[in-house]
PDB file of C-alpha atoms in Angstrom:
ATOM      1  CA  MET E   1       5.206   3.869 -36.178  1.00 44.00           C
ATOM      2  CA  ALA E   2       7.317   4.871 -33.203  1.00 54.00           C
ATOM      3  CA  LYS E   3       5.481   6.684 -30.384  1.00 64.00           C
ATOM      4  CA  SER E   4       6.936  10.038 -29.565  1.00 68.00           C
ATOM      5  CA  SER E   5       8.444  10.142 -25.677  1.00 82.00           C
ATOM      6  CA  LEU E   6       7.645  13.584 -25.469  1.00 87.00           C
ATOM      7  CA  PRO E   7       4.824  14.408 -23.553  1.00 87.00           C
ATOM      8  CA  SER E   8       1.941  16.459 -25.299  1.00 91.00           C
ATOM      9  CA  VAL E   9       0.985  20.071 -24.508  1.00 93.00           C
ATOM     10  CA  ASP E  10      -2.171  18.426 -22.649  1.00 92.00           C
ATOM     11  CA  GLN E  11      -0.212  16.131 -20.875  1.00 92.00           C
ATOM     12  CA  LEU E  12       2.170  19.462 -19.997  1.00 93.00           C
ATOM     13  CA  THR E  13      -0.766  21.332 -19.009  1.00 94.00           C
ATOM     14  CA  ARG E  14      -2.094  18.842 -16.621  1.00 95.00           C
ATOM     15  CA  ALA E  15       1.273  18.352 -14.946  1.00 94.00           C
ATOM     16  CA  LEU E  16       1.229  22.300 -14.217  1.00 94.00           C
ATOM     17  CA  GLU E  17      -1.701  22.158 -13.185  1.00 95.00           C
ATOM     18  CA  ILE E  18      -0.948  19.211 -10.804  1.00 95.00           C
ATOM     19  CA  THR E  19       2.099  20.700  -9.943  1.00 94.00           C
ATOM     20  CA  ARG E  20       0.176  23.759  -8.586  1.00 94.00           C
ATOM     21  CA  GLN E  21      -2.061  22.121  -6.809  1.00 95.00           C
ATOM     22  CA  ILE E  22       0.854  20.259  -4.668  1.00 91.00           C
ATOM     23  CA  GLU E  23       2.335  23.620  -4.291  1.00 90.00           C
ATOM     24  CA  LYS E  24      -0.494  25.021  -2.541  1.00 91.00           C
ATOM     25  CA  LEU E  25      -1.343  22.158  -0.573  1.00 87.00           C
ATOM     26  CA  GLU E  26       2.442  21.661   0.485  1.00 82.00           C
ATOM     27  CA  SER E  27       2.008  25.709   1.453  1.00 83.00           C
ATOM     28  CA  GLU E  28      -1.258  25.107   3.704  1.00 84.00           C
ATOM     29  CA  LEU E  29       0.384  22.400   5.225  1.00 78.00           C
ATOM     30  CA  ALA E  30       3.348  24.594   6.559  1.00 77.00           C
ATOM     31  CA  SER E  31       0.631  26.852   7.516  1.00 80.00           C
ATOM     32  CA  ILE E  32      -0.948  24.220   9.754  1.00 80.00           C
ATOM     33  CA  LEU E  33       2.667  22.715  11.002  1.00 74.00           C
ATOM     34  CA  GLY E  34       4.737  25.584  10.713  1.00 74.00           C
ATOM     35  CA  GLY E  35       6.750  24.494   7.835  1.00 65.00           C
ATOM     36  CA  ASP E  36       8.189  20.928   9.279  1.00 64.00           C
ATOM     37  CA  PHE E  37       6.245  18.843   7.442  1.00 63.00           C
ATOM     38  CA  LYS E  38       9.106  16.347   6.841  1.00 68.00           C
ATOM     39  CA  ALA E  39       8.009  14.368   9.279  1.00 67.00           C
ATOM     40  CA  VAL E  40       4.215  13.918   7.946  1.00 68.00           C
ATOM     41  CA  LYS E  41       5.548  12.664   4.509  1.00 68.00           C
ATOM     42  CA  LYS E  42       7.694  10.068   6.205  1.00 68.00           C
ATOM     43  CA  LEU E  43       5.127   8.808   8.079  1.00 65.00           C
ATOM     44  CA  ALA E  44       2.591   8.820   5.177  1.00 67.00           C
ATOM     45  CA  LYS E  45       5.185   7.250   3.270  1.00 67.00           C
ATOM     46  CA  SER E  46       5.547   4.335   5.927  1.00 65.00           C
ATOM     47  CA  GLU E  47       2.245   3.484   6.434  1.00 61.00           C
ATOM     48  CA  LYS E  48       0.744   0.885   4.431  1.00 62.00           C
ATOM     49  CA  VAL E  49      -2.772   1.669   3.530  1.00 60.00           C
ATOM     50  CA  THR E  50      -5.386  -0.892   1.796  1.00 62.00           C
ATOM     51  CA  PRO E  51      -7.264   0.426  -1.453  1.00 64.00           C
ATOM     52  CA  THR E  52     -10.204   1.040   1.005  1.00 69.00           C
ATOM     53  CA  GLY E  53      -8.420   3.192   3.148  1.00 68.00           C
ATOM     54  CA  ARG E  54      -7.340   0.839   6.272  1.00 71.00           C
ATOM     55  CA  LYS E  55      -4.187   0.443   7.589  1.00 73.00           C
ATOM     56  CA  LYS E  56      -2.439  -2.818   6.102  1.00 74.00           C
ATOM     57  CA  ARG E  57      -1.900  -5.401   9.015  1.00 80.00           C
ATOM     58  CA  THR E  58       1.511  -7.565   8.779  1.00 87.00           C
ATOM     59  CA  MET E  59       1.883 -10.358  10.467  1.00 90.00           C
ATOM     60  CA  SER E  60       5.259 -12.006  12.287  1.00 93.00           C
ATOM     61  CA  PRO E  61       6.704 -15.166  10.492  1.00 93.00           C
ATOM     62  CA  GLU E  62       6.294 -17.235  13.875  1.00 95.00           C
ATOM     63  CA  ALA E  63       2.565 -16.524  13.391  1.00 95.00           C
ATOM     64  CA  LYS E  64       2.734 -17.564   9.656  1.00 95.00           C
ATOM     65  CA  GLU E  65       4.343 -20.960  10.618  1.00 96.00           C
ATOM     66  CA  LYS E  66       1.906 -21.614  13.488  1.00 96.00           C
ATOM     67  CA  ILE E  67      -1.119 -20.929  11.002  1.00 96.00           C
ATOM     68  CA  ALA E  68       0.742 -23.026   8.458  1.00 96.00           C
ATOM     69  CA  ALA E  69       1.364 -25.621  10.856  1.00 97.00           C
ATOM     70  CA  ALA E  70      -1.963 -25.854  12.371  1.00 96.00           C
ATOM     71  CA  GLN E  71      -3.367 -26.124   7.895  1.00 96.00           C
ATOM     72  CA  ARG E  72      -0.945 -29.122   7.974  1.00 96.00           C
ATOM     73  CA  LEU E  73      -2.918 -30.704  10.971  1.00 96.00           C
ATOM     74  CA  ARG E  74      -6.277 -29.879   9.298  1.00 95.00           C
ATOM     75  CA  TRP E  75      -4.660 -31.448   6.194  1.00 95.00           C
ATOM     76  CA  SER E  76      -3.070 -34.880   7.277  1.00 94.00           C
ATOM     77  CA  LYS E  77      -6.616 -35.188   9.863  1.00 93.00           C
ATOM     78  CA  GLN E  78      -8.493 -35.235   5.885  1.00 93.00           C
ATOM     79  CA  LYS E  79      -6.340 -37.433   4.538  1.00 92.00           C
ATOM     80  CA  LYS E  80      -6.668 -39.618   7.220  1.00 90.00           C
ATOM     81  CA  ALA E  81     -10.721 -39.591   7.289  1.00 90.00           C
ATOM     82  CA  ASP E  82     -10.401 -40.147   3.508  1.00 88.00           C
ATOM     83  CA  LYS E  83      -8.068 -43.133   3.733  1.00 86.00           C
ATOM     84  CA  LYS E  84     -10.537 -44.658   6.650  1.00 82.00           C
ATOM     85  CA  ALA E  85     -13.665 -43.983   4.182  1.00 73.00           C
TER      86      ALA E  85
END
């Protein structure tokens, strides 16, 4: 039995409620910022936020390579110690 691609009445009702909430929040935001909240939307999209709400940290390729080199050094020291034992 194929599933219908049309949304149910309950789904449409929920979508309408969500749309109304969004419109209400956008109008509230516009009243706070004087109607110019595109910059806020852009900022919100650009920030990487983890599920805990903290900003996600990014690491430069140089820093990643430095960490990898240090790990390779630790591994080589461990292998030498294992061969001696």
